[in-house]
Structures are given as C-alpha cells and as structure tokens.
Short mmCIF file of C-alpha atoms in Angstrom, two decimals:
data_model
loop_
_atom_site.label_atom_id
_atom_site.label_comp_id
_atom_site.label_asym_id
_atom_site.label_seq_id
_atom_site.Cartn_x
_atom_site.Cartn_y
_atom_site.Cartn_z
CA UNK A 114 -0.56 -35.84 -85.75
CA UNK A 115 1.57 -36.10 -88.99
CA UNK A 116 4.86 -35.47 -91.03
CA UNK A 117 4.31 -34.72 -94.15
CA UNK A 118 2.37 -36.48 -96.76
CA UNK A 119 1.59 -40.09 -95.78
CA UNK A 120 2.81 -39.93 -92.28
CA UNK A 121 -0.21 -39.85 -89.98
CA UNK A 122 0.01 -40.98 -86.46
CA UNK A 123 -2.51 -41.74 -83.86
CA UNK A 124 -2.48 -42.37 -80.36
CA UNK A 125 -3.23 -45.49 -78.80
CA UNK A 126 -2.66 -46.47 -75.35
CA UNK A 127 -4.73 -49.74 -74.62
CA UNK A 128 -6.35 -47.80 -71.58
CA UNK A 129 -8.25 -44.56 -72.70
CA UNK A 130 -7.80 -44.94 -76.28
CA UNK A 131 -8.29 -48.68 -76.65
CA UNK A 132 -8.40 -47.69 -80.80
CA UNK A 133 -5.65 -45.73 -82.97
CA UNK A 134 -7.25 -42.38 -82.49
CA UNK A 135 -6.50 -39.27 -84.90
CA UNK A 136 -5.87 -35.97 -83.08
CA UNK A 137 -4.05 -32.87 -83.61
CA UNK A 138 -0.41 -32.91 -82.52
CA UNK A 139 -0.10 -30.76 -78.96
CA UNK A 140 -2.85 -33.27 -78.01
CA UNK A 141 -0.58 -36.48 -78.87
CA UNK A 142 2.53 -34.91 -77.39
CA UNK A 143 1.16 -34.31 -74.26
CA UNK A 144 -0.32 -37.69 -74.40
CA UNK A 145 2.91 -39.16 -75.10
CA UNK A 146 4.94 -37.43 -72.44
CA UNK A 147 2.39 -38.46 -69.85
CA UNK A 148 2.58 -42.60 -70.85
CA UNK A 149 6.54 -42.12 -71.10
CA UNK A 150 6.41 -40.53 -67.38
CA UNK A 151 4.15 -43.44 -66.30
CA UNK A 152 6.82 -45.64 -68.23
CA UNK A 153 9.63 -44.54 -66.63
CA UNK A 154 7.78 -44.27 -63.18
CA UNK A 155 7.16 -48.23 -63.45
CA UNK A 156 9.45 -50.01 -61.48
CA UNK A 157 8.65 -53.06 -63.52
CA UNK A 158 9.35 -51.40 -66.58
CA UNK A 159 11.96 -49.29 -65.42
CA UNK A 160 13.91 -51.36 -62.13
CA UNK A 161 15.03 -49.20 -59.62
CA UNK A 162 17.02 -51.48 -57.30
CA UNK A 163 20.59 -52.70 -57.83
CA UNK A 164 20.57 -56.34 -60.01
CA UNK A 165 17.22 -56.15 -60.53
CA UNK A 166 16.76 -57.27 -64.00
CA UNK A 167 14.72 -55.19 -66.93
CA UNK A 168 11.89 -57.11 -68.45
CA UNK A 169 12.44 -59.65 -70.75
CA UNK A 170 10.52 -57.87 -73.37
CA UNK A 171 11.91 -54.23 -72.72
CA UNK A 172 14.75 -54.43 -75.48
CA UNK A 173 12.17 -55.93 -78.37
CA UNK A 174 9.26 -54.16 -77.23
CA UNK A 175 9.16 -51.46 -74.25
CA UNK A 176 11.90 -49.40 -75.69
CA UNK A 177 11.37 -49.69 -79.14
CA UNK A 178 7.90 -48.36 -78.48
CA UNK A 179 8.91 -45.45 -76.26
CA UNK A 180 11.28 -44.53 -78.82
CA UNK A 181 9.43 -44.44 -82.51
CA UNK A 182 6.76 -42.23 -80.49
CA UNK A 183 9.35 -39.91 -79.79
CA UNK A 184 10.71 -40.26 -83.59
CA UNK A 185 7.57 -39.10 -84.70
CA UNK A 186 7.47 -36.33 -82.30
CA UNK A 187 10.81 -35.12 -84.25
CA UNK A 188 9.18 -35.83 -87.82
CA UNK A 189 6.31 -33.75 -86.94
CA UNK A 190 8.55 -31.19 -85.55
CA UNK A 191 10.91 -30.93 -88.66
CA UNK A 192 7.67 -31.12 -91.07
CA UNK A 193 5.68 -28.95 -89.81
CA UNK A 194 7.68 -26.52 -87.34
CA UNK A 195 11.35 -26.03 -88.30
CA UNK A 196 11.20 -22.72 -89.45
CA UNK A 197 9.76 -21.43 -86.37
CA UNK A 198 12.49 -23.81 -84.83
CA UNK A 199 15.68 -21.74 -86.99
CA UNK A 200 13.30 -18.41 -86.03
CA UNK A 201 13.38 -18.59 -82.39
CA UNK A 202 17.36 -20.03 -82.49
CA UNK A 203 16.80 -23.41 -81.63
CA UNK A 204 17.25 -25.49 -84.41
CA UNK A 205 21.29 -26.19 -83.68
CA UNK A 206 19.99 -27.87 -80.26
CA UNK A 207 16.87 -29.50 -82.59
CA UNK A 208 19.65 -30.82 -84.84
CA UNK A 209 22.38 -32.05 -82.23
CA UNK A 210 19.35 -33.95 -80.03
CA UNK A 211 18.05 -35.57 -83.29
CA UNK A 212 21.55 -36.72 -84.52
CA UNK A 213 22.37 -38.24 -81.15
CA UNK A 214 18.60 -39.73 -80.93
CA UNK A 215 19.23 -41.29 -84.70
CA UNK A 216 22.71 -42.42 -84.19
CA UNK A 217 21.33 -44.09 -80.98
CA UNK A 218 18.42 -46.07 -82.54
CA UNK A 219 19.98 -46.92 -85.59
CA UNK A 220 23.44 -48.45 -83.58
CA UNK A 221 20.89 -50.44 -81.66
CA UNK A 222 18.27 -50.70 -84.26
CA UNK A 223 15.69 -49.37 -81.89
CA UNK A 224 13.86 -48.06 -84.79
CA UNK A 225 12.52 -49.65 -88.11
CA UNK A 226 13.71 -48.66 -91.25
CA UNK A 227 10.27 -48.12 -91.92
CA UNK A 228 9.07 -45.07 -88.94
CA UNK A 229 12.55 -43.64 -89.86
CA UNK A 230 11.37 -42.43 -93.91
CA UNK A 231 9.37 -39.45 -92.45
CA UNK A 232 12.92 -37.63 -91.45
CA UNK A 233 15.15 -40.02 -93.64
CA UNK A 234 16.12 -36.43 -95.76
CA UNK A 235 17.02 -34.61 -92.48
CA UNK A 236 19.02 -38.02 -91.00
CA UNK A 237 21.20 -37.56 -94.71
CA UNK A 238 21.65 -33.64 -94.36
CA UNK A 239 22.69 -34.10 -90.68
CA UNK A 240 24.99 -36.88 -91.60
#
C-alpha cells in the first residue's frame, strides 16, 4: 500500500507475515482491521474489568502502533481515492474523522512527526 511518492507501507504482523510484506492496499486494510479487532478483543491489551490496569507498554507502544496503521490508511485514502471520496459525498465525513484523528494524535503525540508527512498538506488545509 502507499501515499504518494515515497510512502510505501507493508504489513507485518510477527505471526503470518513474520517480514514487512508489500501488497496492494484492500489487502492491508483488511489485514489491519482484523489485528485491530484481535487488539481490541485482548483483554490484556484492552482490560475489560473495573481497575484493571492497561499494560505498561500500551501508551509507548500498543497504541501508537494501532494508530500510525490507521494514519496510513487515511494517507492512502486522500492520495489515491479522494476524488471518488468528494464523488460519492463523503469527503465532509473523510475530513471531520481525519481532523479529530490528527488533533487526537498530535495532543498526545501518538504519532511521529515523521508517518504524519504523507497527509502533512491535508492536516494544513484542514487546519
């Protein structure tokens, strides 16, 4: 998957695809709705009982992870699909999700600087 020139992503999940693997972007999507499901379905990950405690590592690691794959779900969607997006009506909904997802990451610097300069144009004509 990719946004733009320079932006290439591949998927990598330490269980099936023990390697960064290239592959088209429907493919990586569904991929990466799956491992956020199985995320989010992990009750070590994810507690589910009152005062128990998220991992140590979930601020640093788990949901910085979970989010820059979905940042690069919007890059690839802005690159490569927005006029289809404005076509079909949907790009004020595109718009207000990404503008609360970047105002999110950014306040709690969720994101690097770095993954964000595939859609840093869009985050400055949303702004």
């Amino acid at each position: 998957m990719c946004a733009g020139d320079g932006f290439n992503y591949f998927w990598r999940d330490g269980v099936t695809y023990r390697e960064p693997t290239a592959m088209p972007a429907n493919k990586y999507v569904g991929l990466l709705i799956k491992w956020i499901d199985a995320q989010l379905d992990d009750t070590s990950v994810f507690p589910v009982d009152m005062g128990q405690p998220f991992p140590h590592a979930f601020r640093a690691e788990v949901a910085p992870q979970i989010l820059k794959r979905m940042l690069r779900v919007y890059a690839h969607l802005y690159w490569h699909h927005y006029p289809q997006i404005c076509q079909v009506g949907l790009a004020t909904m595109l718009n207000t999700s990404f503008t609360h997802f970047t105002l999110f990451v950014t306040k709690y610097k969720l994101v690097s600087d770095t993954e964000l300069q595939a859609v840093k144009d869009v985050i400055k004509i949303l702004a």
